[in-house]
Amino acid sequence: MEKDKDTKNKDYFCAAKQISQRTMNITKLLNKAYFAPRLKEIEQYASRSGQLQEQVLQRLLRLAAGTEWGKKHDFAHLHTYDEFRRRLPIQTYEEVKPYVARLRQGEQNLIWPSEIRWFAKSSGTTNDKSKFIPVSRESLKDTHYRGGQDAVAIYLGQNPESRFFSGKGLILGGSHAPNLNSNHSLVGDLSAILIENIPSIVNYIRVPSKQTALMGDFEPKMEAIARETIGANVTNLSGVPSWMLVLIKHILDKTGRQTLEEVWPNLEVFFHGGVAFTPYREQYKQLIRSPKMHYVETYNASEGYFGTQNDPADPSMLLMIDYGIFYEFIPLDEVDKENPHAVCLEEVELNKNYAMVITTSAGLWRYLIGDTVKFTSKHPYKFVITGRTKHFINAFGEELIVDNAEKGLARACAETGAQVLEYSAAPVFMDANAKCRHQWLIEFAQMPDDVTRFARILDDTLKEINSDYEAKRQNNLALQPLEVIVARPGLFHDWLAQKGKLGGQHKIPRLSNTREYIEEMLALNK
């Protein structure tokens, strides 16, 4: 039976290769007709950023002037950004929630003029298990789908010999279900909403089938996707790195292959987002060894599509500034103030951490999304995600953010031969000896040559790149050296399964200022 499977896979490999060689390169034709012209517009980001953003703001205000929110804040008489900034408050989900509740009960024209029936389910707040982010038809078209199209346009511009459209794209998404509390709305992962509403023509160039893509139970879903896609000519992947890795390993196990290009010989690019790629990079290199493989980071959140990596040699992403999103940024030291001062795009400083605030074509007005970013360039505006306003450790004034953690882990891995699969960290406020420290729970794909040395390198790197952490670690007065606990294989998968959060856009909390998550994980680490 294994021999038959091996022969079948070899036959497919040869056939796919011949098809690729014989088929007219339709990618070049599509690129010339539809994608290349868009690159000319994106080039204007470097010189017309202020104008482009001003046009977005004025359009959003004009369209929403007749809504309940627009009348309340007199959008019809807002003419400048300064007026907008003075008159409208910064909002979190707690302020948006009453409007969302009314929308889910069928009321309309509250925060946006067109009907809103879809809600992207996102991780919760202090008071709620989940957030429900409104998704309008305009935000689907002018933000989410446009972002995907631009990611392809940028990629094709960099790879003129690409055969992207000679095969199909494998999109790994979540699921959705009717809202149990209302007959007027549907909720689900953003990825599922995108698949459900995607233009029908796109279904001819993507796998798996819509029915399979929207399955809710993660493990049967992996098996169904594998069955449908192993025999397909897959040229591109899109999804969250952690869950795509699970699928890839399942497919390799099912086919008996060592690398993914043995299954899909024409695979050339993975568009990834949702979580940082750094912990997974080495594993992908081992499972996909083809020199023609490319990786493109994208930033497509429930609230909007914000950025695309436009240079393979630069990890920062291009901020997409002519979509249905107006951007503002709050310096981190202002975030917790009663009236934080936000700045527009042209007022940001390089290499400074900001909390992102957005106004969108789905009716989010000056909405604090919870992500933090740092700009690396202004012409055009490029940025890196540095963490979450709530996902950090600042129990002792150390202000440790996810960006610090990723850099520290990368160096520790490089120097000890380790590969990190998943991790989470939290403070130990005071142990039996009245000592405080950070505790790191790490699941390794490849163990370090010495766990103690790994922990020391991680600790030293954090001191090197974070002056606040260094100060608190000085002479071990406020903080002891960090502790690394090795997680058993599958721990984080089991923790997510226990919470019913396998697949989709569900993520491991990387850094937490409390011990709530890590205590649950440690209880399973047996």
XYZ file of C-alpha atoms in Angstrom:
526
model
C 0.000 0.000 0.000
C 2.875 2.376 0.897
C 4.519 1.490 -2.419
C 1.331 2.357 -4.314
C 1.108 5.672 -2.513
C 4.765 6.389 -3.307
C 4.249 5.584 -7.002
C 1.126 7.743 -7.122
C 2.972 10.691 -5.610
C 5.864 10.306 -8.068
C 3.416 10.228 -10.975
C 1.753 13.385 -9.716
C 5.092 15.158 -9.277
C 6.073 14.433 -12.890
C 2.650 15.392 -14.246
C 2.555 18.669 -12.331
C 6.026 19.545 -13.547
C 5.059 18.863 -17.175
C 1.878 20.935 -16.849
C 3.881 23.818 -15.429
C 6.344 23.664 -18.328
C 3.702 23.433 -21.057
C 1.180 25.928 -19.785
C 1.341 29.438 -21.160
C 2.427 31.746 -18.356
C -0.973 33.267 -17.631
C 0.571 34.965 -14.581
C 2.464 37.419 -16.803
C -0.711 38.306 -18.694
C -2.729 38.879 -15.521
C 0.087 40.828 -13.949
C 0.367 43.175 -16.905
C -3.394 43.730 -17.142
C -4.460 43.916 -13.494
C -1.588 44.072 -11.006
C 1.287 46.101 -12.478
C -0.840 49.287 -12.907
C -1.606 49.229 -9.184
C 2.121 49.384 -8.360
C 2.233 52.862 -9.920
C -0.353 54.022 -7.389
C 1.478 52.385 -4.476
C 4.653 54.238 -5.511
C 2.854 57.474 -4.568
C 2.941 56.390 -0.916
C 6.477 57.805 -0.730
C 5.507 61.342 -1.763
C 1.747 61.830 -1.154
C 1.109 60.118 2.185
C -0.477 63.166 3.841
C -2.783 63.874 0.913
C -3.841 60.257 0.575
C -4.705 59.966 4.258
C -6.583 63.288 4.241
C -8.678 62.053 1.309
C -9.513 58.860 3.231
C -10.606 60.799 6.314
C -12.806 63.216 4.370
C -14.462 60.373 2.456
C -15.246 58.445 5.653
C -16.698 61.532 7.338
C -18.820 62.361 4.287
C -20.229 58.857 3.942
C -21.088 58.509 7.640
C -22.461 62.024 8.197
C -26.061 60.758 8.258
C -25.494 57.947 10.752
C -26.377 58.181 14.410
C -22.682 58.509 15.295
C -22.111 61.060 12.509
C -24.964 63.278 13.689
C -23.872 63.002 17.309
C -20.418 64.356 16.432
C -21.556 66.707 13.644
C -19.515 65.088 10.866
C -21.099 67.460 8.350
C -19.116 70.328 9.845
C -15.785 68.592 10.452
C -13.310 69.919 7.906
C -9.831 69.327 9.312
C -7.940 66.630 11.154
C -7.464 68.902 14.168
C -11.257 69.348 14.439
C -11.719 65.590 14.111
C -9.100 64.946 16.789
C -10.623 67.468 19.226
C -14.250 66.451 18.788
C -14.109 62.643 18.749
C -12.884 60.579 21.725
C -10.456 57.673 21.521
C -12.473 54.456 21.817
C -11.809 50.936 23.042
C -14.141 47.987 22.518
C -16.004 48.881 25.716
C -17.230 52.101 24.082
C -18.056 50.384 20.783
C -19.802 47.423 22.385
C -23.258 49.043 22.879
C -23.415 49.887 19.157
C -22.302 46.364 18.237
C -25.065 44.920 20.437
C -27.677 47.029 18.656
C -26.301 46.130 15.220
C -26.438 42.430 16.089
C -30.115 42.892 16.955
C -30.823 44.318 13.513
C -30.584 48.104 13.951
C -28.671 49.850 11.161
C -27.226 53.249 10.219
C -25.683 53.570 13.666
C -21.954 53.866 12.985
C -21.878 53.209 9.233
C -24.511 53.857 6.517
C -24.592 50.452 4.787
C -26.013 47.297 6.340
C -23.675 45.447 8.701
C -24.515 41.778 9.176
C -21.069 40.230 9.597
C -18.975 40.404 12.755
C -15.405 39.160 13.048
C -14.928 37.291 16.299
C -11.715 38.340 17.998
C -9.990 37.680 21.322
C -11.862 39.159 24.265
C -11.425 41.991 26.712
C -11.271 42.010 30.504
C -15.068 41.881 30.642
C -15.872 39.703 27.642
C -14.694 36.367 26.274
C -14.876 37.652 22.694
C -15.076 40.891 20.766
C -17.336 41.180 17.718
C -15.819 43.551 15.179
C -18.269 44.961 12.594
C -17.441 44.113 8.963
C -19.209 46.144 6.259
C -19.310 45.331 2.550
C -17.202 48.444 1.983
C -14.500 47.274 4.403
C -14.414 43.884 2.701
C -13.928 45.490 -0.699
C -11.770 48.552 -0.020
C -9.639 47.093 2.756
C -9.445 43.321 3.233
C -9.722 42.138 -0.382
C -7.752 45.090 -1.685
C -4.991 44.210 0.747
C -4.819 40.666 -0.587
C -4.734 41.903 -4.166
C -1.966 44.370 -3.370
C 0.090 41.677 -1.639
C -0.044 39.683 -4.872
C 0.746 42.784 -6.970
C 3.824 43.584 -4.875
C 4.988 39.966 -4.989
C 4.592 39.724 -8.773
C 6.420 43.013 -9.196
C 9.394 41.504 -7.369
C 9.176 38.127 -9.132
C 8.550 38.685 -12.865
C 9.057 34.986 -13.689
C 6.426 33.855 -11.197
C 3.859 31.253 -12.250
C 1.546 32.165 -9.388
C -1.682 31.697 -11.370
C -0.629 28.493 -13.091
C -1.921 26.643 -10.036
C -4.079 27.279 -6.982
C -3.753 29.025 -3.666
C -4.330 27.138 -0.424
C -6.071 29.456 2.018
C -6.224 28.171 5.586
C -8.999 29.954 7.461
C -11.330 29.628 10.400
C -15.049 28.978 10.642
C -18.288 30.837 11.196
C -21.756 30.078 12.472
C -25.099 31.891 12.797
C -25.248 34.166 15.805
C -27.145 32.206 18.420
C -28.442 35.392 20.046
C -29.916 36.986 16.964
C -31.390 36.289 13.540
C -29.843 39.469 12.164
C -26.105 38.757 12.165
C -23.388 36.193 11.491
C -20.152 35.853 13.420
C -16.909 34.063 12.710
C -13.165 34.322 12.245
C -12.197 37.062 9.820
C -10.644 34.469 7.510
C -13.955 32.613 7.337
C -15.843 35.831 6.569
C -13.404 36.563 3.749
C -13.812 33.068 2.286
C -17.617 33.215 2.576
C -17.853 36.566 0.776
C -15.002 36.163 -1.699
C -15.880 36.928 -5.358
C -16.983 33.679 -7.023
C -14.273 33.822 -9.684
C -11.602 33.526 -6.980
C -12.968 30.111 -5.987
C -11.588 28.744 -9.270
C -8.029 29.501 -8.177
C -8.163 28.498 -4.517
C -8.417 25.317 -2.429
C -9.922 23.707 -0.426
C -13.640 23.879 -1.195
C -15.654 26.462 0.696
C -17.443 23.726 2.627
C -14.144 22.287 3.859
C -12.544 25.682 4.455
C -15.365 26.688 6.801
C -15.428 23.490 8.877
C -15.379 24.232 12.583
C -13.677 21.157 14.079
C -9.966 21.701 13.494
C -8.584 18.157 13.391
C -11.168 16.679 10.965
C -10.714 19.863 8.964
C -6.969 19.189 8.584
C -7.713 15.718 7.248
C -10.325 17.037 4.811
C -7.986 19.763 3.541
C -5.201 17.238 3.066
C -7.449 14.918 1.047
C -8.575 17.757 -1.214
C -5.220 19.420 -1.776
C -2.539 16.733 -1.954
C -3.361 16.112 -5.605
C -3.737 19.797 -6.502
C -1.134 22.025 -8.158
C -0.662 24.424 -5.234
C 1.552 27.428 -5.974
C 0.847 29.630 -2.961
C -0.197 29.431 0.679
C -2.013 31.942 2.895
C -2.629 31.652 6.618
C -1.333 31.852 10.168
C 2.177 30.288 10.459
C 1.389 28.140 13.495
C -1.706 26.491 12.011
C -0.230 26.204 8.512
C 2.702 24.343 10.064
C 0.301 21.831 11.610
C -1.308 21.275 8.198
C 2.041 20.909 6.427
C 3.239 18.300 8.916
C -0.046 16.428 8.531
C 0.293 16.418 4.748
C 3.906 15.226 4.876
C 2.964 12.481 7.321
C 0.051 11.439 5.129
C 2.136 11.332 1.926
C 5.343 9.993 3.445
C 7.286 12.891 1.931
C 10.122 14.754 3.624
C 9.606 18.200 2.103
C 6.571 20.059 0.845
C 7.951 20.662 -2.658
C 7.816 16.875 -3.143
C 4.045 17.215 -2.772
C 3.625 20.570 -4.531
C 6.605 21.048 -6.875
C 5.399 24.458 -8.080
C 4.928 25.996 -4.627
C 6.589 29.432 -4.541
C 5.208 31.722 -1.811
C 3.607 31.772 1.625
C 1.655 34.899 2.633
C 1.638 34.748 6.410
C 0.296 36.865 9.257
C -1.497 36.755 12.576
C 1.546 35.823 14.678
C 5.250 36.595 14.436
C 7.046 34.358 11.927
C 10.382 34.304 13.795
C 9.702 31.240 16.013
C 8.640 29.200 12.967
C 11.159 30.305 10.314
C 13.691 27.498 10.824
C 11.012 24.819 10.819
C 9.646 26.117 7.514
C 13.157 26.059 6.052
C 13.443 22.398 6.978
C 10.034 21.447 5.579
C 10.272 23.591 2.429
C 13.826 23.482 1.084
C 13.172 24.802 -2.401
C 15.392 27.852 -3.170
C 12.489 29.455 -5.067
C 10.280 29.611 -1.959
C 9.328 33.114 -0.778
C 7.763 34.365 2.451
C 5.683 37.552 2.626
C 4.385 38.943 5.914
C 0.975 40.610 5.871
C -1.004 42.402 8.566
C -4.679 41.594 8.104
C -6.478 41.948 11.424
C -10.177 41.651 12.211
C -10.371 45.451 12.122
C -8.631 45.916 8.774
C -5.741 45.173 6.437
C -2.839 47.419 7.437
C 0.441 46.306 5.883
C 2.385 44.134 3.453
C 6.070 43.296 3.375
C 7.397 44.829 0.163
C 11.085 43.926 0.426
C 12.221 40.342 1.156
C 15.406 41.696 2.759
C 13.500 44.025 5.104
C 11.149 42.556 7.753
C 9.198 45.819 8.056
C 5.887 46.225 6.251
C 4.562 48.955 3.989
C 1.640 50.800 5.607
C -1.273 50.706 3.126
C -2.554 54.275 3.273
C -5.172 54.608 0.503
C -7.638 51.986 1.770
C -10.737 52.702 3.853
C -8.617 53.340 6.958
C -7.408 56.576 8.539
C -4.501 56.078 10.939
C -3.513 57.733 14.190
C -0.866 56.748 16.723
C -0.566 57.171 20.489
C 2.901 57.132 22.138
C 2.992 54.241 24.610
C 3.516 56.528 27.599
C 0.190 58.221 26.724
C -1.939 55.087 26.264
C -3.231 54.774 29.828
C -3.962 58.480 30.269
C -7.573 59.651 30.460
C -7.185 61.805 27.335
C -4.224 60.447 25.390
C -2.786 62.631 22.645
C -2.807 60.919 19.275
C -0.795 62.017 16.246
C -1.498 61.551 12.554
C 0.815 59.677 10.210
C 2.909 62.705 9.272
C 3.598 63.444 12.950
C 5.102 60.066 13.923
C 8.771 59.637 14.823
C 10.997 56.791 13.707
C 11.950 53.990 16.121
C 9.326 54.975 18.698
C 6.632 52.628 19.954
C 3.043 53.659 19.265
C -0.373 52.169 19.894
C -2.334 52.143 16.641
C -5.673 53.966 16.387
C -7.897 53.503 13.339
C -10.993 54.996 11.724
C -12.521 52.640 9.150
C -15.188 52.047 6.532
C -16.833 49.594 8.933
C -17.756 52.324 11.418
C -14.859 52.132 13.861
C -14.062 55.727 14.870
C -10.720 56.492 16.526
C -10.601 52.887 17.695
C -7.636 51.661 19.744
C -7.019 48.190 18.326
C -4.450 47.085 20.913
C -1.456 46.537 18.619
C 1.787 48.462 18.990
C 4.053 49.396 16.092
C 7.350 51.132 15.413
C 8.153 52.992 12.199
C 11.398 52.236 10.385
C 10.882 54.538 7.375
C 8.825 57.587 6.375
C 9.292 57.655 2.583
C 7.277 55.484 2.295
C 5.949 54.703 5.761
C 7.131 51.254 6.857
C 6.728 49.652 10.253
C 7.157 46.554 12.372
C 4.656 45.149 14.873
C 6.199 45.362 18.329
C 3.447 43.776 20.410
C 0.139 44.448 22.089
C -0.840 47.177 24.512
C -2.020 44.403 26.830
C 0.490 41.658 25.906
C 3.603 42.735 27.768
C 5.280 42.229 31.122
C 5.635 45.336 33.251
C 5.228 43.869 36.712
C 8.394 45.546 37.993
C 8.823 48.487 35.584
C 10.731 46.449 32.998
C 8.324 47.164 30.085
C 9.127 43.960 28.210
C 7.303 43.782 24.855
C 6.901 40.999 22.292
C 9.480 42.551 19.967
C 12.079 42.201 22.743
C 11.050 38.607 23.352
C 11.314 37.635 19.683
C 14.797 39.132 19.359
C 15.993 37.473 22.546
C 14.673 34.074 21.515
C 16.172 34.398 18.039
C 19.647 34.973 19.454
C 19.343 32.215 22.041
C 18.249 29.802 19.312
C 21.072 30.833 16.983
C 23.710 30.293 19.658
C 22.408 27.003 21.067
C 21.042 25.270 17.954
C 17.492 25.414 19.322
C 14.186 25.892 17.568
C 11.225 27.316 19.477
C 7.808 25.983 18.528
C 5.652 27.954 20.988
C 6.210 30.004 24.130
C 4.518 32.091 26.808
C 6.025 34.137 29.617
C 4.744 35.755 32.815
C 6.138 37.246 36.020
C 6.741 35.380 39.245
C 5.865 38.108 41.711
C 7.532 36.543 44.749
C 8.606 32.993 45.375
C 9.242 31.209 48.684
C 12.547 33.070 48.998
C 10.939 36.475 48.336
C 12.545 36.602 44.881
C 10.910 37.924 41.698
C 11.660 36.832 38.132
C 10.214 36.141 34.703
C 9.122 32.599 33.945
C 9.247 31.343 30.360
C 7.364 28.223 29.302
C 8.856 27.072 25.982
C 8.014 24.166 23.704
C 11.050 23.361 21.569
C 10.955 21.814 18.114
C 14.700 21.334 18.562
C 16.113 21.353 22.088
C 19.032 23.690 22.840
C 22.400 22.114 23.547
C 22.034 23.458 27.094
C 18.768 24.851 28.510
C 20.599 26.791 31.209
C 22.826 28.434 28.591
C 19.754 29.187 26.447
C 18.137 30.961 29.408
C 21.301 32.944 30.117
C 21.622 34.124 26.499
C 17.939 35.092 26.429
C 18.330 37.012 29.680
C 21.509 38.788 28.531
C 19.931 39.747 25.205
C 16.883 41.240 26.913
C 19.205 43.329 29.084
C 21.065 44.446 25.986
C 18.009 45.577 24.003
C 15.756 46.843 26.830
C 17.288 49.385 29.216
C 14.355 49.140 31.639
C 14.787 45.379 31.901
C 18.534 45.858 32.345
C 17.973 48.337 35.169
C 15.616 45.992 37.019
C 18.045 43.104 36.575
C 21.048 45.067 37.857
C 22.700 43.170 40.714
C 19.606 40.908 40.838
C 17.930 43.453 43.092
C 14.456 43.777 41.572
C 14.561 40.790 39.224
C 16.386 37.487 39.424
C 17.627 35.775 36.235
C 14.728 34.521 34.155
C 13.630 30.900 34.385
C 12.990 28.627 31.393
C 10.605 25.693 31.851
C 10.596 23.155 29.007
C 7.050 22.390 27.890
C 6.137 18.852 26.924
C 5.374 18.211 23.230
C 1.856 19.335 22.327
C 1.280 21.370 25.499
C 0.160 24.570 23.792
C -1.995 22.633 21.319
C -3.697 20.906 24.255
C -4.204 24.213 26.082
C -5.913 25.730 23.041
C -7.982 22.551 22.574
C -9.113 22.711 26.195
C -10.400 26.224 25.529
C -12.036 25.276 22.212
C -9.631 27.503 20.288
C -7.901 25.231 17.800
C -7.328 26.704 14.343
C -8.429 29.963 12.828
C -6.856 33.099 14.239
C -6.501 31.830 17.804
C -3.091 32.637 19.251
C -0.899 31.749 22.199
C -0.582 34.724 24.604
C 3.154 35.402 24.333
C 3.584 37.787 27.264
C 1.185 38.349 30.123
C 1.341 40.686 33.092
C -0.570 38.154 35.206
C -0.144 34.434 35.827
C -3.638 33.439 34.692
C -2.590 31.793 31.403
C 0.742 30.325 32.448
C -0.766 28.652 35.521
C -3.323 26.902 33.295
C -0.523 25.777 30.987
C 1.709 24.571 33.823
C -1.179 22.489 35.154
C -1.217 20.650 31.800
C 2.561 20.317 31.582
C 2.724 16.813 33.022
